[in-house]
Short mmCIF file of C-alpha atoms in Angstrom, two decimals:
data_model
loop_
_atom_site.label_atom_id
_atom_site.label_comp_id
_atom_site.label_asym_id
_atom_site.label_seq_id
_atom_site.Cartn_x
_atom_site.Cartn_y
_atom_site.Cartn_z
CA MET N 15 54.62 18.23 0.10
CA LYS N 16 51.21 19.13 -0.84
CA LYS N 17 52.20 15.86 -3.31
CA LYS N 18 52.29 13.84 -0.04
CA ILE N 19 48.82 15.26 1.44
CA ALA N 20 46.94 14.84 -1.38
CA ILE N 21 48.30 11.21 -1.75
CA GLY N 22 47.77 10.91 2.09
CA PHE N 23 44.15 12.41 1.94
CA LEU N 24 42.72 10.15 -0.77
CA ALA N 25 44.14 6.91 1.16
CA THR N 26 41.80 8.25 3.84
CA LEU N 27 39.37 8.43 1.64
CA LEU N 28 39.98 4.59 0.27
CA SER N 29 39.88 3.66 3.52
CA PHE N 30 35.96 4.45 4.62
CA PRO N 31 33.29 1.96 3.24
CA THR N 32 31.94 3.48 0.35
CA SER N 33 28.21 1.44 0.10
CA GLY N 34 27.54 3.61 3.20
CA LEU N 35 28.20 6.91 1.29
CA PHE N 36 25.66 8.90 0.28
CA ALA N 37 23.20 6.02 1.18
CA GLY N 38 20.30 9.04 2.61
CA PRO N 39 18.41 8.13 6.03
CA LEU N 40 16.86 4.53 4.49
CA ASP N 41 20.90 3.22 5.03
CA GLY N 42 19.81 -0.59 3.75
CA GLN N 43 16.27 -0.98 4.80
CA CYS N 44 14.44 -3.67 3.30
CA ILE N 45 11.03 -2.38 1.86
CA ALA N 46 8.50 -4.16 -0.12
CA LEU N 47 5.52 -1.70 -1.29
CA VAL N 48 2.47 -4.08 -1.75
CA HIS N 49 -0.55 -3.32 -3.39
CA GLY N 50 -4.13 -3.20 -3.51
CA ILE N 51 -7.06 -4.68 -5.58
CA LEU N 52 -6.21 -3.90 -8.92
CA GLY N 53 -2.76 -3.17 -8.44
CA PHE N 54 0.39 -4.00 -10.23
CA ASP N 55 4.04 -4.73 -9.73
CA ASP N 56 5.97 -1.12 -10.86
CA THR N 57 8.61 -2.10 -12.58
CA GLN N 58 6.24 -2.82 -15.82
CA GLY N 59 3.46 -0.26 -14.59
CA LEU N 60 0.31 -0.59 -16.94
CA ALA N 61 -0.06 1.28 -20.39
CA GLY N 62 3.67 0.83 -21.13
CA GLY N 63 4.78 2.21 -18.09
CA LEU N 64 2.78 5.16 -18.41
CA VAL N 65 1.10 4.30 -14.90
CA LYS N 66 2.70 3.35 -11.79
CA TYR N 67 0.74 2.25 -8.37
CA TRP N 68 3.22 4.27 -6.45
CA GLY N 69 3.32 7.19 -8.58
CA GLY N 70 7.96 6.80 -8.15
CA LEU N 71 8.00 6.22 -4.94
CA ASP N 72 9.70 3.35 -4.91
CA GLY N 73 12.37 5.32 -6.86
CA TYR N 74 12.08 8.16 -4.85
CA LEU N 75 12.52 6.04 -1.39
CA ARG N 76 15.97 4.68 -2.97
CA SER N 77 17.32 7.89 -3.81
CA GLN N 78 16.80 7.91 0.00
CA GLY N 79 19.12 4.43 0.85
CA ALA N 80 16.23 1.80 0.89
CA LYS N 81 16.01 -1.21 -0.91
CA VAL N 82 12.80 -1.29 -2.26
CA THR N 83 11.03 -4.10 -4.08
CA THR N 84 6.82 -3.70 -5.04
CA PRO N 85 5.94 -7.05 -5.97
CA GLY N 86 2.99 -7.93 -8.30
CA SER N 87 0.36 -10.50 -7.57
CA SER N 88 -3.18 -11.21 -8.69
CA ALA N 89 -5.50 -7.88 -9.63
CA THR N 90 -8.66 -9.74 -8.39
CA ASN N 91 -8.70 -12.71 -6.06
CA SER N 92 -8.95 -13.33 -2.21
CA VAL N 93 -6.53 -12.13 0.99
CA PRO N 94 -4.91 -15.66 0.89
CA THR N 95 -4.45 -15.88 -3.03
CA ARG N 96 -3.02 -12.53 -3.14
CA ALA N 97 -0.50 -13.31 0.10
CA SER N 98 1.07 -15.96 -0.50
CA GLN N 99 1.60 -14.79 -4.29
CA ILE N 100 3.35 -11.57 -2.80
CA GLN N 101 4.74 -13.87 -0.31
CA SER N 102 7.11 -16.03 -2.95
CA ALA N 103 8.14 -12.55 -4.59
CA VAL N 104 9.45 -11.11 -1.58
CA ASN N 105 11.09 -13.90 -0.47
CA THR N 106 13.13 -13.96 -4.14
CA TRP N 107 13.91 -10.53 -3.98
CA MET N 108 15.47 -10.65 -0.20
CA THR N 109 17.49 -13.54 -1.29
CA ALA N 110 18.56 -11.42 -3.74
CA ASN N 111 18.92 -8.24 -2.64
CA GLY N 112 20.65 -9.69 1.21
CA CYS N 113 17.82 -8.91 3.56
CA SER N 114 16.43 -10.78 6.70
CA LYS N 115 14.01 -9.06 6.76
CA VAL N 116 11.77 -6.41 5.14
CA HIS N 117 9.26 -3.70 6.06
CA LEU N 118 5.99 -4.33 4.77
CA MET N 119 4.02 -1.59 3.35
CA GLY N 120 0.70 -2.39 2.38
CA HIS N 121 -2.15 -0.12 0.91
CA SER N 122 -5.70 -0.72 0.67
CA GLN N 123 -6.15 -5.12 1.05
CA GLY N 124 -2.21 -5.04 0.35
CA GLY N 125 -2.32 -4.28 4.01
CA LEU N 126 -4.62 -7.58 5.01
CA VAL N 127 -2.20 -9.11 2.59
CA ILE N 128 0.73 -8.33 4.88
CA ARG N 129 -1.08 -8.90 8.24
CA TYR N 130 -2.26 -12.49 6.98
CA MET N 131 1.63 -13.38 5.68
CA VAL N 132 2.80 -12.63 8.83
CA SER N 133 -0.41 -14.00 11.05
CA ASN N 134 -0.90 -17.40 9.09
CA LEU N 135 2.36 -17.82 6.07
CA GLY N 136 4.89 -18.35 8.70
CA PHE N 137 6.31 -15.39 7.51
CA ALA N 138 6.85 -12.98 10.91
CA GLY N 139 10.56 -14.05 11.05
CA LYS N 140 11.57 -12.39 7.69
CA THR N 141 9.59 -9.14 9.05
CA GLN N 142 10.78 -6.10 10.94
CA THR N 143 7.61 -3.84 10.56
CA VAL N 144 3.81 -4.17 9.43
CA THR N 145 2.55 -1.14 7.69
CA THR N 146 -0.57 -0.51 6.54
CA ILE N 147 -1.95 3.12 4.24
CA ASN N 148 -5.51 3.74 3.66
CA SER N 149 -6.49 -0.51 4.70
CA LEU N 150 -10.14 -1.66 5.08
CA HIS N 151 -9.18 -3.91 8.70
CA GLN N 152 -12.66 -2.73 9.88
CA GLY N 153 -14.07 -3.43 5.88
CA ALA N 154 -15.34 -1.30 3.01
CA PRO N 155 -18.65 -0.89 3.60
CA MET N 156 -19.74 -0.19 -0.52
CA ALA N 157 -17.94 -4.11 -1.45
CA ASP N 158 -21.06 -4.99 1.13
CA ILE N 159 -23.37 -2.88 -0.81
CA VAL N 160 -22.59 -3.59 -3.93
CA LEU N 161 -22.21 -8.04 -3.36
CA ALA N 162 -26.07 -7.30 -2.07
CA ALA N 163 -26.53 -6.02 -5.08
CA ILE N 164 -25.70 -8.72 -7.25
CA PRO N 165 -27.79 -11.84 -6.72
CA SER N 166 -26.52 -14.87 -5.96
CA TRP N 167 -27.44 -16.88 -9.06
CA LEU N 168 -25.81 -14.06 -10.97
CA GLN N 169 -22.37 -14.17 -9.49
CA PRO N 170 -20.77 -17.25 -11.17
CA PHE N 171 -21.39 -15.07 -14.22
CA ALA N 172 -20.32 -11.56 -13.63
CA ASN N 173 -16.92 -13.43 -11.85
CA SER N 174 -16.53 -14.99 -14.98
CA ALA N 175 -17.20 -11.63 -17.44
CA LEU N 176 -15.19 -9.62 -15.01
CA GLY N 177 -11.83 -12.62 -14.25
CA LEU N 178 -11.84 -12.06 -17.70
CA LEU N 179 -11.70 -8.46 -18.46
CA ALA N 180 -8.43 -8.70 -15.77
CA LYS N 181 -7.12 -11.13 -17.65
CA LEU N 182 -6.57 -8.93 -20.59
CA VAL N 183 -5.99 -5.79 -19.13
CA TYR N 184 -3.71 -7.38 -16.78
CA ARG N 185 -2.10 -10.34 -19.45
CA ASP N 186 0.32 -12.22 -15.91
CA GLY N 187 -1.56 -15.62 -16.20
CA ARG N 188 -2.53 -15.02 -12.60
CA PRO N 189 -5.56 -16.58 -11.65
CA GLN N 190 -8.74 -14.01 -10.96
CA ASP N 191 -11.39 -13.26 -8.36
CA ALA N 192 -13.65 -10.64 -8.50
CA ILE N 193 -16.29 -12.22 -5.75
CA ALA N 194 -13.60 -13.93 -4.31
CA MET N 195 -12.20 -10.30 -4.03
CA GLY N 196 -15.33 -8.55 -3.67
CA LYS N 197 -16.05 -10.55 -0.13
CA SER N 198 -13.08 -10.13 1.28
CA LEU N 199 -13.20 -5.99 1.19
CA THR N 200 -16.48 -7.04 3.47
CA VAL N 201 -17.54 -5.71 7.32
CA SER N 202 -18.59 -9.67 7.83
CA TYR N 203 -15.23 -10.72 6.23
CA LEU N 204 -12.95 -8.17 7.83
CA LYS N 205 -14.85 -9.34 11.65
CA THR N 206 -13.89 -13.27 10.88
CA PHE N 207 -10.29 -11.98 9.35
CA ASN N 208 -9.31 -10.26 12.35
CA ALA N 209 -10.30 -12.73 14.77
CA ASN N 210 -8.31 -15.53 12.54
CA SER N 211 -5.09 -13.23 11.70
CA PRO N 212 -3.69 -11.39 15.08
CA ASN N 213 -1.16 -9.23 15.35
CA ARG N 214 2.09 -11.30 15.96
CA THR N 215 4.20 -10.37 19.43
CA GLY N 216 7.21 -9.01 18.71
CA ILE N 217 6.34 -6.93 15.86
CA LYS N 218 5.32 -2.96 15.37
CA TYR N 219 2.63 -2.60 14.00
CA TYR N 220 1.55 0.85 12.38
CA SER N 221 -0.65 2.06 10.48
CA TYR N 222 -1.91 5.63 8.02
CA GLY N 223 -4.54 6.84 6.30
CA SER N 224 -6.26 9.93 4.81
CA GLN N 225 -9.98 11.51 4.31
CA MET N 226 -11.90 13.62 1.37
CA ALA N 227 -13.75 16.67 3.13
CA TRP N 228 -16.09 16.46 0.32
CA ALA N 229 -17.06 14.93 -2.84
CA ASP N 230 -15.32 16.96 -4.81
CA LEU N 231 -15.48 16.02 -8.44
CA ILE N 232 -12.80 18.97 -9.96
CA GLN N 233 -9.65 17.02 -7.75
CA HIS N 234 -11.59 13.15 -6.83
CA PRO N 235 -13.00 12.54 -10.46
CA ILE N 236 -13.12 8.80 -9.22
CA MET N 237 -14.10 8.45 -5.78
CA ALA N 238 -16.23 11.63 -5.74
CA LEU N 239 -18.82 9.00 -7.07
CA THR N 240 -18.01 6.08 -4.66
CA HIS N 241 -17.65 8.63 -1.56
CA PRO N 242 -21.72 9.57 -0.75
CA ILE N 243 -21.79 5.73 -1.09
CA THR N 244 -19.19 5.48 1.30
CA TRP N 245 -20.22 7.93 3.54
CA ALA N 246 -24.44 6.17 4.00
CA GLY N 247 -22.27 2.42 4.78
CA GLY N 248 -19.80 4.35 6.93
CA LEU N 249 -22.60 5.29 9.41
CA PHE N 250 -24.64 2.08 8.70
CA TYR N 251 -22.34 -0.05 10.23
CA GLY N 252 -20.80 2.56 12.72
CA LEU N 253 -17.80 3.83 11.35
CA GLY N 254 -18.51 6.95 10.93
CA GLY N 255 -19.36 8.83 7.53
CA GLY N 256 -15.20 10.09 7.13
CA ASN N 257 -13.88 7.87 4.24
CA ASP N 258 -10.93 8.01 1.43
CA GLY N 259 -13.48 7.79 -1.14
CA VAL N 260 -13.19 3.92 -0.04
CA VAL N 261 -12.70 3.15 3.36
CA PRO N 262 -14.28 4.39 5.88
CA LEU N 263 -11.10 6.64 8.56
CA ASN N 264 -11.46 4.47 11.56
CA SER N 265 -11.81 1.40 9.33
CA GLN N 266 -8.40 2.16 8.42
CA LYS N 267 -7.11 2.29 12.27
CA TRP N 268 -4.88 -0.24 13.02
CA GLY N 269 -1.84 -0.96 15.77
CA ALA N 270 -0.60 2.55 15.99
CA TRP N 271 -2.26 5.48 14.32
CA LYS N 272 0.08 7.47 12.86
CA GLY N 273 -2.49 9.60 10.99
CA THR N 274 -3.01 11.76 7.38
CA PRO N 275 -0.72 13.71 5.92
CA ASN N 276 -1.57 17.16 5.78
CA ALA N 277 -2.83 18.45 2.42
CA TYR N 278 -1.77 21.84 0.33
CA TRP N 279 -4.75 24.50 1.75
CA TYR N 280 -6.19 24.53 -1.21
CA ALA N 281 -7.01 20.50 -1.58
CA THR N 282 -10.26 19.26 -0.78
CA GLY N 283 -8.41 16.23 1.11
CA ILE N 284 -6.65 13.26 0.34
CA ASP N 285 -8.80 10.21 -1.76
CA HIS N 286 -7.28 6.33 -1.73
CA LEU N 287 -6.20 6.85 -4.78
CA GLN N 288 -4.32 10.06 -4.38
CA ALA N 289 -2.49 8.09 -1.12
CA THR N 290 -0.38 6.87 -3.31
CA ASN N 291 0.31 8.85 -6.01
CA LEU N 292 -1.29 6.23 -8.00
CA ALA N 293 -0.58 7.88 -11.93
CA TRP N 294 1.03 10.91 -9.76
CA SER N 295 -2.49 12.09 -8.39
CA GLY N 296 -1.41 13.01 -5.11
CA GLN N 297 1.66 15.13 -5.87
CA ASN N 298 -0.23 18.34 -5.98
CA PHE N 299 -2.65 17.92 -3.77
CA PHE N 300 0.25 17.06 -0.81
CA ASP N 301 4.01 16.33 -0.23
CA VAL N 302 3.35 13.10 -1.25
CA GLN N 303 7.31 11.83 -0.74
CA GLY N 304 7.66 13.59 2.51
CA TRP N 305 4.54 11.66 3.63
CA TYR N 306 6.01 8.23 2.41
CA LEU N 307 10.13 9.10 4.00
CA ASN N 308 8.16 9.54 6.88
CA ILE N 309 6.53 6.47 7.11
CA ALA N 310 9.59 5.09 6.04
CA ARG N 311 11.74 6.31 8.97
CA ASN N 312 9.53 5.58 11.28
CA ALA N 313 9.46 1.79 10.06
CA LYS N 314 13.21 1.96 10.41
CA ALA N 315 13.47 3.88 14.58
CA GLY N 316 10.50 0.86 15.35
CA LEU N 317 8.35 4.21 17.21
#
């Protein structure tokens, strides 16, 4: 009798599809994490895989049941150029993974890249949601300040030198254009960009961001140097002083604004790099995995 019960129980288990077992809260969701400037595909990472742009978040989201890609593109280039590269990579990945639609999630300039794909490159039909993280929808005033400091006659030489450096560091054969990258971050460029890249009807847009409490050199050794410049530029351009070291908080808002993460009590905010856990830099200051799980859950629910 016990043997018959055991056989019946096993048969019942086998009758259920196995693909959904232990899949997690993101069961079957297709997600593309799109990097910003100086970024890269986390499949390889940098420095032999020692540096990851998303700090293991792609693997974590997979553990929660999602299909995730971290497509790479030119580290320094314009939004249209990077958007074309990302779209090609995502298309290939979607076909290989049986994804009819994808949740696009872009950080920094990556947020502009995914918006451009949807609005200007015909990717709307394959897009489920658009989520931007610490993106510069109204521009990053620091880019205006830096470009203004480089004379026009010097820009081609600076572009060549920076392009060569990027090629030596990334070694991926992709074209580099540092000046085009810089111009794509300016306040004036974003005014034109927003007018030419409106949200597509039927697609939900969400935005998240963060800010630093102050220029703390201990927690933010890099962003503490740029925070004062971004603060001054933000005030000058009417975007406010609050910023993540690169982008004013008000510039990070697009579509449905979902706010900032809750930093741990000892943290002095979350900066631009920590927002993606770059090189695992954010996880000691906020629940980065929980934050991204909520971002993905929100996209799945379409709230």
